[in-house]
Coordinates of C-alpha atoms in Angstrom, one line a residue:
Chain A
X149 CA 112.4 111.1 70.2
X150 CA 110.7 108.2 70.7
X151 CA 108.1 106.1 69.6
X152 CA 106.8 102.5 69.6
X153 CA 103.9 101.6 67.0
X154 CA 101.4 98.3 67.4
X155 CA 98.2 97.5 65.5
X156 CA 95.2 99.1 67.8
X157 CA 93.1 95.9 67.5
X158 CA 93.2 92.5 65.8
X159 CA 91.0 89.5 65.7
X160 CA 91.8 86.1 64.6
X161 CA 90.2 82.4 66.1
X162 CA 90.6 79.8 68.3
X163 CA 93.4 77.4 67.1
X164 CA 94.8 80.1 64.8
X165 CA 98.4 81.4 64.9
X166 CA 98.5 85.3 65.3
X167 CA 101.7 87.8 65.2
X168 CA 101.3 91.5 66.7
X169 CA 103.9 93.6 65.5
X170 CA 105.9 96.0 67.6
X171 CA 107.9 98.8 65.8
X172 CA 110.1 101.2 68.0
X173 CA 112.4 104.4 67.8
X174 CA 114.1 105.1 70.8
X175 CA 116.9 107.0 72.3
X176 CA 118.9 104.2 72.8
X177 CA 117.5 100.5 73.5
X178 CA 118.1 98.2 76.7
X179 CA 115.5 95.1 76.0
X180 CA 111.7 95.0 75.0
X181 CA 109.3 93.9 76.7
X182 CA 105.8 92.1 76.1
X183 CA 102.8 92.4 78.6
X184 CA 99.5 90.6 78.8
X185 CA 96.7 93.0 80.0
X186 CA 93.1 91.5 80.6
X187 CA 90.5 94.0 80.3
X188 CA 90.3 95.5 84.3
X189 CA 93.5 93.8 85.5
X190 CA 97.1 94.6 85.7
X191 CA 99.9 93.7 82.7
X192 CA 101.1 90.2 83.5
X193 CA 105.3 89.9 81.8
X194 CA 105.0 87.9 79.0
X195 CA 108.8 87.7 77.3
X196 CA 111.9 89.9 77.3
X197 CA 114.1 90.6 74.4
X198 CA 117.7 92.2 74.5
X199 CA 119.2 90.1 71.3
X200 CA 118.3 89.5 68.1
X201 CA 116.5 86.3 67.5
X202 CA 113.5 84.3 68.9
X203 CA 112.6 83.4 72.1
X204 CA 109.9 80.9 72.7
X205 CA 107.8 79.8 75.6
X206 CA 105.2 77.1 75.1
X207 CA 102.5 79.0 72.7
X208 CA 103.9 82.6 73.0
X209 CA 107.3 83.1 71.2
X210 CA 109.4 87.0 71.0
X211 CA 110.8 88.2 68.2
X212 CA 113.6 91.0 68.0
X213 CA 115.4 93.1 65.0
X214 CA 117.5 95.6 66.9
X215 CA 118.6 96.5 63.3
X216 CA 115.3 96.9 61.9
X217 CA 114.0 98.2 65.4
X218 CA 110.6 95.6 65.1
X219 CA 110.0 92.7 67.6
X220 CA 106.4 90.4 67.0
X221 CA 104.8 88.6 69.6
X222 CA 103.6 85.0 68.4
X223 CA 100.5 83.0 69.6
X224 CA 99.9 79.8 68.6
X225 CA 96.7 77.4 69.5
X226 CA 94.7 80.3 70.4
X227 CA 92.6 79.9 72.8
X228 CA 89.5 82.0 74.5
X229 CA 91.6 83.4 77.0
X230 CA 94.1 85.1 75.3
X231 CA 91.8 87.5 74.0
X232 CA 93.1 90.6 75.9
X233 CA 95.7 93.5 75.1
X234 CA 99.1 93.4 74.2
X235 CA 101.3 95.9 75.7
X236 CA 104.8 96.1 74.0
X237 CA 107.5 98.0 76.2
X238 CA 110.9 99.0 74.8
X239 CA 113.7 100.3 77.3
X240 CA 115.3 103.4 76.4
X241 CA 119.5 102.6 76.6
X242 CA 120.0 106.4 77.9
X243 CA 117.7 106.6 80.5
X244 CA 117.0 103.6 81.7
X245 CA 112.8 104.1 81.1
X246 CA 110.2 101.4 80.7
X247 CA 108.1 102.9 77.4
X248 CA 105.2 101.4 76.5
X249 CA 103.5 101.1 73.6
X250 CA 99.4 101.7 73.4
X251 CA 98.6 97.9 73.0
X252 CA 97.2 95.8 70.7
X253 CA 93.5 94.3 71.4
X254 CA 93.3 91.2 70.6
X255 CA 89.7 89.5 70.0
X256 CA 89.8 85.4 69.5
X257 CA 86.5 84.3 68.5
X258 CA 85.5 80.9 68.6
Chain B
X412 CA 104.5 85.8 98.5
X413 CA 102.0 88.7 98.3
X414 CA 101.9 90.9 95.4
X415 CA 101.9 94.0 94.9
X416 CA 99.1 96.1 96.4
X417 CA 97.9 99.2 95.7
X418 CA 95.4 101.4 97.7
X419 CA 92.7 102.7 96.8
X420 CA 91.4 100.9 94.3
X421 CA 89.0 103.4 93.5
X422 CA 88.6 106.9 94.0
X423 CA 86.7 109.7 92.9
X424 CA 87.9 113.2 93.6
X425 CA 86.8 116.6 92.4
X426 CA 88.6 119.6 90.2
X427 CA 91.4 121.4 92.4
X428 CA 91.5 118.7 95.1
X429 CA 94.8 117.1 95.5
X430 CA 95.5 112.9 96.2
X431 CA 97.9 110.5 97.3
X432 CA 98.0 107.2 96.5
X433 CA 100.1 104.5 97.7
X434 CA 101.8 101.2 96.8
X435 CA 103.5 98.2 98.8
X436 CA 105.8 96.8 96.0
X437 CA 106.2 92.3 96.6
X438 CA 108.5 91.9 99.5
X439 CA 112.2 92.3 98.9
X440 CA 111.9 94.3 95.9
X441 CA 113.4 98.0 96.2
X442 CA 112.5 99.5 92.9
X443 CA 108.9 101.1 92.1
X444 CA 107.2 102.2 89.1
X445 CA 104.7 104.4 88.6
X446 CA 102.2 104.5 85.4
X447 CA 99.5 106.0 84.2
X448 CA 97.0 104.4 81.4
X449 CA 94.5 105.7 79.8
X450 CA 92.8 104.7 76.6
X451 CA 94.1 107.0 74.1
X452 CA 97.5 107.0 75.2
X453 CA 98.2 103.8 76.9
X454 CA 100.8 103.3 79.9
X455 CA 102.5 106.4 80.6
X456 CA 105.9 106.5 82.6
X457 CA 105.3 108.4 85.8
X458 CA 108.7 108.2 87.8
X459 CA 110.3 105.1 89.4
X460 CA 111.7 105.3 92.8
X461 CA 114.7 102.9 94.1
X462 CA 116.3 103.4 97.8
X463 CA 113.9 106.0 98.9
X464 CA 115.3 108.1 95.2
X465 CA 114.1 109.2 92.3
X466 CA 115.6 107.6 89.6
X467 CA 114.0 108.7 86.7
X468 CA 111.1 110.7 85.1
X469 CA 108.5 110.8 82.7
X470 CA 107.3 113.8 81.2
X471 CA 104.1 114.9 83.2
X472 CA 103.7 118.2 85.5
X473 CA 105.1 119.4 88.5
X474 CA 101.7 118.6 90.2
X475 CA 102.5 115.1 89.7
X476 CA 105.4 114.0 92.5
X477 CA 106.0 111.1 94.5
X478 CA 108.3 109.7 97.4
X479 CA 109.6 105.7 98.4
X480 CA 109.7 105.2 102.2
X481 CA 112.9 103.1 103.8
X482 CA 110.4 99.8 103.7
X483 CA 109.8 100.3 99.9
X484 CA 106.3 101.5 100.1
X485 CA 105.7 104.4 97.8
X486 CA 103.2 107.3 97.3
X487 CA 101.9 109.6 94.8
X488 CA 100.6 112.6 94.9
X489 CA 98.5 114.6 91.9
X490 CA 98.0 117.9 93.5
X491 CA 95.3 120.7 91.8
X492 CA 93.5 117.6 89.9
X493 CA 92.3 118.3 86.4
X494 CA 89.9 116.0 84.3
X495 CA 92.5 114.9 82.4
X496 CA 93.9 113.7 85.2
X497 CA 91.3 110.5 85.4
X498 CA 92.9 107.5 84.7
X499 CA 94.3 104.0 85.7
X500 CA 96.9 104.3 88.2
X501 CA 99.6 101.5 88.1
X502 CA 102.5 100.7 90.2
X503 CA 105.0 97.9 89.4
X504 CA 107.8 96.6 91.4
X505 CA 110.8 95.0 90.6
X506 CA 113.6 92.7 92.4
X507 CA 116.5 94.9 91.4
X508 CA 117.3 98.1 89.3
X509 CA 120.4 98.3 88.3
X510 CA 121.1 100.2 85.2
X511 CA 121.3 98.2 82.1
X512 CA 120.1 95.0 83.3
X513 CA 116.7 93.3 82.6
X514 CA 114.4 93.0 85.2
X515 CA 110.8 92.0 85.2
X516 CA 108.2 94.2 86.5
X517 CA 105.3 93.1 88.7
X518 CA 102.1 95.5 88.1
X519 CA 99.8 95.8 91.1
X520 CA 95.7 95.7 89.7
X521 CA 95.9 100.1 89.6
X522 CA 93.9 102.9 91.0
X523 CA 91.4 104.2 89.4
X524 CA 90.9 107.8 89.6
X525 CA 87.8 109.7 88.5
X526 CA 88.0 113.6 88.6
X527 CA 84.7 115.3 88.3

């Protein structure tokens, strides 16, 4: 089966560093994904994983476990605007399918 | 470069009707993806389309299908609406689909669908 577990909702505040975890069972696993979602707008990419490790990009950095099926999203200086919802995606090796987890809501409070 | 576009943006149909709603993916990309999100159950993999094919499918109804045109346009149609059937309709579009590789998937702002 498959299955891909985040936090429903965390808050943290502006400056602060905040990790949302991302645990996954899948059949098979082709990269995972993170997606920004603002509250009424479409999931903007945010990273890719395929290999174990980190990958940063200015505040946001990715991290994947294939072994440990678990990836985190990193945010550091929060700001304002990153309070929105976290969509991790995992695809599944044997089909090829983008599966998404429900999100995580971030709140950053000043 | 426009993104992509999705039409309506909103609708509001009624028990037993039937809708279609389409998508122009960004220009030169081939593959589309359908989605629906709700609140309890997040984004939900509808079926993505790639040369005018279905290349794969979620696991939702018959009454749910959908078709890709030769310019890369798509539709989809929820036929015999339900209630449960209200949701945020996404469509995302990507350069290439080849199986196995990464690709990065460009979501269009959704229909949303009411069913009363």
């Amino acid at each position: 089966g498959q299955n891909i577990d985040q936090p429903t909702e965390m808050t943290a505040t502006e400056g602060a560093i905040v990790q949302i975890n991302c645990t996954y069972q899948t059949s098979g696993f082709n990269g995972l994904f993170w997606y920004q979602q603002h509250a009424g707008e479409a999931p903007t990419f945010l990273s890719y994983n395929v290999l174990d490790g980190l990958e940063e990009k200015g505040r946001f950095s990715s991290f994947l476990s294939r072994s440990k099926g678990y990836s985190y999203l990193l945010l550091k200086e929060l700001q304002m605007k990153d309070s929105a919802s976290y969509l991790c995606a995992v695809r599944e090796g044997d089909t090829d399918k983008l599966i998404f987890g429900t999100g995580t809501r971030l709140q950053v409070f000043p | 470069k426009a993104g992509v576009t999705q039409t309506p943006r909103y609708l509001i149909k009624t028990r037993g009707q039937q809708v279609t709603l389409s998508c122009s993916p960004i220009s030169g990309h081939r593959s589309v993806s359908w989605y629906q999100q709700t609140p309890g159950q997040g984004l939900q993999f509808l079926f993505e389309y790639f040369s005018e094919t279905q290349r794969n499918k979620g696991n939702f109804p018959g009454r749910f299908s959908g078709r890709q045109f030769s310019n890369s346009r798509s539709e989809m149609n929820v036929s015999t609406l339900e209630l449960g059937d209200s949701a945020l309709y996404l469509c995302a579009s990507s350069l290439v689909a080849r199986r196995g590789g990464y690709y990065e998937q460009y979501f269009g702002p959704g229909t949303r669908l009411t069913v009363t």
